PDB file of C-alpha atoms in Angstrom:
ATOM      1  CA  MET A   1      19.833 105.746 176.028  1.00 84.00           C
ATOM      2  CA  ASN A   2      16.472 105.852 174.027  1.00 89.00           C
ATOM      3  CA  GLY A   3      16.694 102.096 173.330  1.00 91.00           C
ATOM      4  CA  LYS A   4      16.703 102.523 169.579  1.00 97.00           C
ATOM      5  CA  THR A   5      19.532 101.170 167.386  1.00 98.00           C
ATOM      6  CA  LEU A   6      20.774 102.684 164.102  1.00 98.00           C
ATOM      7  CA  VAL A   7      23.131 101.175 161.818  1.00 98.00           C
ATOM      8  CA  MET A   8      24.800 103.573 159.748  1.00 98.00           C
ATOM      9  CA  GLY A   9      27.997 103.632 157.380  1.00 97.00           C
ATOM     10  CA  VAL A  10      29.044 104.899 154.169  1.00 97.00           C
ATOM     11  CA  ILE A  11      27.920 103.034 151.001  1.00 97.00           C
ATOM     12  CA  GLY A  12      29.733 101.615 147.887  1.00 94.00           C
ATOM     13  CA  ALA A  13      33.173 102.552 147.105  1.00 94.00           C
ATOM     14  CA  ASP A  14      33.152 105.564 149.084  1.00 91.00           C
ATOM     15  CA  VAL A  15      35.890 106.108 151.575  1.00 92.00           C
ATOM     16  CA  HIS A  16      34.850 109.468 153.128  1.00 90.00           C
ATOM     17  CA  ALA A  17      35.078 108.546 156.805  1.00 92.00           C
ATOM     18  CA  VAL A  18      34.608 112.003 158.918  1.00 91.00           C
ATOM     19  CA  GLY A  19      31.422 112.454 158.263  1.00 90.00           C
ATOM     20  CA  ILE A  20      30.099 109.453 159.517  1.00 94.00           C
ATOM     21  CA  LYS A  21      32.298 109.620 162.448  1.00 95.00           C
ATOM     22  CA  ILE A  22      30.619 112.834 163.203  1.00 95.00           C
ATOM     23  CA  LEU A  23      26.985 111.468 162.625  1.00 96.00           C
ATOM     24  CA  SER A  24      27.950 108.429 164.744  1.00 97.00           C
ATOM     25  CA  HIS A  25      29.168 110.599 167.714  1.00 97.00           C
ATOM     26  CA  ALA A  26      26.167 112.951 167.431  1.00 97.00           C
ATOM     27  CA  PHE A  27      23.483 109.946 167.314  1.00 98.00           C
ATOM     28  CA  GLU A  28      25.200 108.451 170.317  1.00 97.00           C
ATOM     29  CA  LYS A  29      25.271 111.501 172.518  1.00 97.00           C
ATOM     30  CA  ALA A  30      21.541 111.773 171.505  1.00 97.00           C
ATOM     31  CA  GLY A  31      20.751 108.471 173.291  1.00 97.00           C
ATOM     32  CA  PHE A  32      20.709 105.934 170.160  1.00 98.00           C
ATOM     33  CA  LYS A  33      22.950 102.693 169.982  1.00 98.00           C
ATOM     34  CA  VAL A  34      24.826 103.128 166.838  1.00 98.00           C
ATOM     35  CA  VAL A  35      26.533 100.446 164.919  1.00 98.00           C
ATOM     36  CA  ASN A  36      29.017 102.329 162.657  1.00 98.00           C
ATOM     37  CA  LEU A  37      29.946  99.786 159.787  1.00 98.00           C
ATOM     38  CA  GLY A  38      32.630 102.691 158.432  1.00 96.00           C
ATOM     39  CA  VAL A  39      33.172 102.823 154.871  1.00 96.00           C
ATOM     40  CA  MET A  40      32.967 101.095 151.879  1.00 97.00           C
ATOM     41  CA  VAL A  41      29.548  99.190 152.887  1.00 98.00           C
ATOM     42  CA  SER A  42      27.611  96.980 150.759  1.00 98.00           C
ATOM     43  CA  GLN A  43      23.962  96.996 150.937  1.00 98.00           C
ATOM     44  CA  GLU A  44      24.182  93.238 152.419  1.00 98.00           C
ATOM     45  CA  GLU A  45      26.397  94.388 155.264  1.00 98.00           C
ATOM     46  CA  TYR A  46      23.661  97.059 156.070  1.00 98.00           C
ATOM     47  CA  ILE A  47      20.989  94.293 155.936  1.00 98.00           C
ATOM     48  CA  GLU A  48      23.071  91.681 157.951  1.00 98.00           C
ATOM     49  CA  ALA A  49      23.974  94.181 160.842  1.00 98.00           C
ATOM     50  CA  ALA A  50      20.538  95.523 160.967  1.00 98.00           C
ATOM     51  CA  ILE A  51      19.200  91.736 161.408  1.00 98.00           C
ATOM     52  CA  GLU A  52      22.079  91.088 163.751  1.00 98.00           C
ATOM     53  CA  THR A  53      21.432  93.836 166.071  1.00 98.00           C
ATOM     54  CA  ALA A  54      17.478  94.325 165.846  1.00 98.00           C
ATOM     55  CA  ALA A  55      18.066  97.663 164.240  1.00 98.00           C
ATOM     56  CA  ASP A  56      15.215 100.241 164.317  1.00 98.00           C
ATOM     57  CA  ALA A  57      16.657 102.119 161.198  1.00 98.00           C
ATOM     58  CA  ILE A  58      19.412 102.300 158.600  1.00 98.00           C
ATOM     59  CA  VAL A  59      21.262 105.396 158.024  1.00 98.00           C
ATOM     60  CA  VAL A  60      23.246 105.551 154.639  1.00 98.00           C
ATOM     61  CA  SER A  61      25.874 108.088 153.969  1.00 96.00           C
ATOM     62  CA  SER A  62      27.434 108.917 150.415  1.00 95.00           C
ATOM     63  CA  LEU A  63      29.782 111.768 149.756  1.00 92.00           C
ATOM     64  CA  TYR A  64      31.427 110.796 146.135  1.00 94.00           C
ATOM     65  CA  GLY A  65      28.149 111.406 144.204  1.00 91.00           C
ATOM     66  CA  HIS A  66      27.455 107.578 143.221  1.00 95.00           C
ATOM     67  CA  GLY A  67      24.614 107.118 145.931  1.00 95.00           C
ATOM     68  CA  GLU A  68      21.847 106.984 143.616  1.00 94.00           C
ATOM     69  CA  LEU A  69      23.350 103.984 141.807  1.00 96.00           C
ATOM     70  CA  ASP A  70      24.562 102.286 145.311  1.00 97.00           C
ATOM     71  CA  CYS A  71      21.232 102.581 146.795  1.00 98.00           C
ATOM     72  CA  ARG A  72      19.316 101.229 144.081  1.00 97.00           C
ATOM     73  CA  GLY A  73      17.385  98.074 145.484  1.00 98.00           C
ATOM     74  CA  LEU A  74      18.114  98.396 149.204  1.00 98.00           C
ATOM     75  CA  ARG A  75      14.492  98.672 150.172  1.00 98.00           C
ATOM     76  CA  GLU A  76      13.600  95.773 148.158  1.00 98.00           C
ATOM     77  CA  LYS A  77      16.724  93.682 149.717  1.00 98.00           C
ATOM     78  CA  CYS A  78      15.504  94.687 153.072  1.00 98.00           C
ATOM     79  CA  ASP A  79      11.890  93.604 152.601  1.00 98.00           C
ATOM     80  CA  GLU A  80      13.231  90.073 151.229  1.00 98.00           C
ATOM     81  CA  ALA A  81      15.425  89.868 154.114  1.00 98.00           C
ATOM     82  CA  GLY A  82      12.475  90.378 156.652  1.00 98.00           C
ATOM     83  CA  LEU A  83      13.213  93.810 157.549  1.00 98.00           C
ATOM     84  CA  VAL A  84       9.843  95.157 156.009  1.00 97.00           C
ATOM     85  CA  GLY A  85       9.345  98.842 156.460  1.00 96.00           C
ATOM     86  CA  ILE A  86      12.515  99.581 158.360  1.00 98.00           C
ATOM     87  CA  PRO A  87      13.318 103.288 157.974  1.00 98.00           C
ATOM     88  CA  LEU A  88      16.054 104.290 155.602  1.00 98.00           C
ATOM     89  CA  TYR A  89      17.577 107.536 155.651  1.00 98.00           C
ATOM     90  CA  VAL A  90      20.367 108.632 153.136  1.00 98.00           C
ATOM     91  CA  GLY A  91      22.377 112.056 153.205  1.00 96.00           C
ATOM     92  CA  GLY A  92      25.561 113.791 151.329  1.00 94.00           C
ATOM     93  CA  ASN A  93      26.643 114.273 148.109  1.00 93.00           C
ATOM     94  CA  LEU A  94      23.837 111.733 146.481  1.00 94.00           C
ATOM     95  CA  VAL A  95      24.044 112.128 142.829  1.00 91.00           C
ATOM     96  CA  VAL A  96      26.785 113.143 140.037  1.00 86.00           C
ATOM     97  CA  GLY A  97      26.475 116.736 138.812  1.00 84.00           C
ATOM     98  CA  LYS A  98      24.400 119.564 140.039  1.00 84.00           C
ATOM     99  CA  ARG A  99      20.750 118.855 140.295  1.00 89.00           C
ATOM    100  CA  ASN A 100      18.116 120.626 142.299  1.00 93.00           C
ATOM    101  CA  PHE A 101      17.785 118.569 145.812  1.00 96.00           C
ATOM    102  CA  GLU A 102      13.945 118.320 145.299  1.00 95.00           C
ATOM    103  CA  GLU A 103      14.653 116.059 142.192  1.00 96.00           C
ATOM    104  CA  VAL A 104      17.217 114.379 144.317  1.00 96.00           C
ATOM    105  CA  GLU A 105      15.008 113.695 147.169  1.00 97.00           C
ATOM    106  CA  LYS A 106      12.150 112.190 145.240  1.00 97.00           C
ATOM    107  CA  ILE A 107      14.533 109.843 143.274  1.00 97.00           C
ATOM    108  CA  PHE A 108      15.260 108.475 146.985  1.00 98.00           C
ATOM    109  CA  LEU A 109      11.661 108.655 148.250  1.00 98.00           C
ATOM    110  CA  ASP A 110      10.607 106.778 144.999  1.00 98.00           C
ATOM    111  CA  MET A 111      13.368 103.995 145.707  1.00 98.00           C
ATOM    112  CA  GLY A 112      11.593 103.750 149.308  1.00 98.00           C
ATOM    113  CA  PHE A 113      13.845 105.965 151.497  1.00 98.00           C
ATOM    114  CA  THR A 114      11.971 107.474 154.676  1.00 98.00           C
ATOM    115  CA  ARG A 115      14.006 110.538 154.161  1.00 98.00           C
ATOM    116  CA  ALA A 116      16.906 111.944 152.125  1.00 98.00           C
ATOM    117  CA  TYR A 117      19.195 114.996 153.288  1.00 97.00           C
ATOM    118  CA  PRO A 118      21.335 117.053 151.128  1.00 95.00           C
ATOM    119  CA  PRO A 119      24.965 118.029 151.703  1.00 92.00           C
ATOM    120  CA  GLY A 120      25.430 120.358 154.550  1.00 91.00           C
ATOM    121  CA  THR A 121      22.781 118.991 156.603  1.00 95.00           C
ATOM    122  CA  THR A 122      23.459 119.094 160.416  1.00 95.00           C
ATOM    123  CA  PRO A 123      23.325 115.839 162.621  1.00 96.00           C
ATOM    124  CA  GLU A 124      20.732 117.538 164.969  1.00 97.00           C
ATOM    125  CA  ARG A 125      18.102 117.700 161.857  1.00 97.00           C
ATOM    126  CA  GLY A 126      18.401 113.948 161.255  1.00 97.00           C
ATOM    127  CA  ILE A 127      18.479 113.355 165.217  1.00 97.00           C
ATOM    128  CA  GLU A 128      15.098 115.482 165.260  1.00 97.00           C
ATOM    129  CA  ASP A 129      13.638 113.475 162.390  1.00 98.00           C
ATOM    130  CA  ILE A 130      14.625 110.081 163.060  1.00 98.00           C
ATOM    131  CA  SER A 131      13.565 110.649 166.783  1.00 97.00           C
ATOM    132  CA  LYS A 132      10.143 111.706 165.457  1.00 97.00           C
ATOM    133  CA  ASP A 133       9.918 109.025 162.943  1.00 97.00           C
ATOM    134  CA  LEU A 134      10.877 106.169 165.669  1.00 97.00           C
ATOM    135  CA  GLY A 135       8.298 107.879 168.133  1.00 96.00           C
ATOM    136  CA  ILE A 136      10.923 108.859 170.702  1.00 94.00           C
ATOM    137  CA  ALA A 137       9.674 112.023 172.835  1.00 72.00           C
TER     138      ALA A 137
END
């Protein structure tokens, strides 16, 4: 156990459950305490869980293509709730249609996310990045 808590789930009206279960298991195996909120998670639910558990980061998954809409304003709501600067991670099929991922990544970084990941990113990459960002050796 590395002492770091992650709140994760699938945002919005998305019901894709398999990926978040895989991520949750991989992060737990890597030593994180994981609070998996499951599917159809609202921004407010992420924030409430992060406050309740004193989470070190929030991990958002979206596979149905509406992540761009569902994630808009999350950074501001986190800041308003006292979670100023909490790292925010997002991954999956984040936008509708085919777009260059560099463009998609810029959209999410501009929204205040720490990192954004394209479809097919391995859990190991996320674990490595989050570990580095949270100062885990």
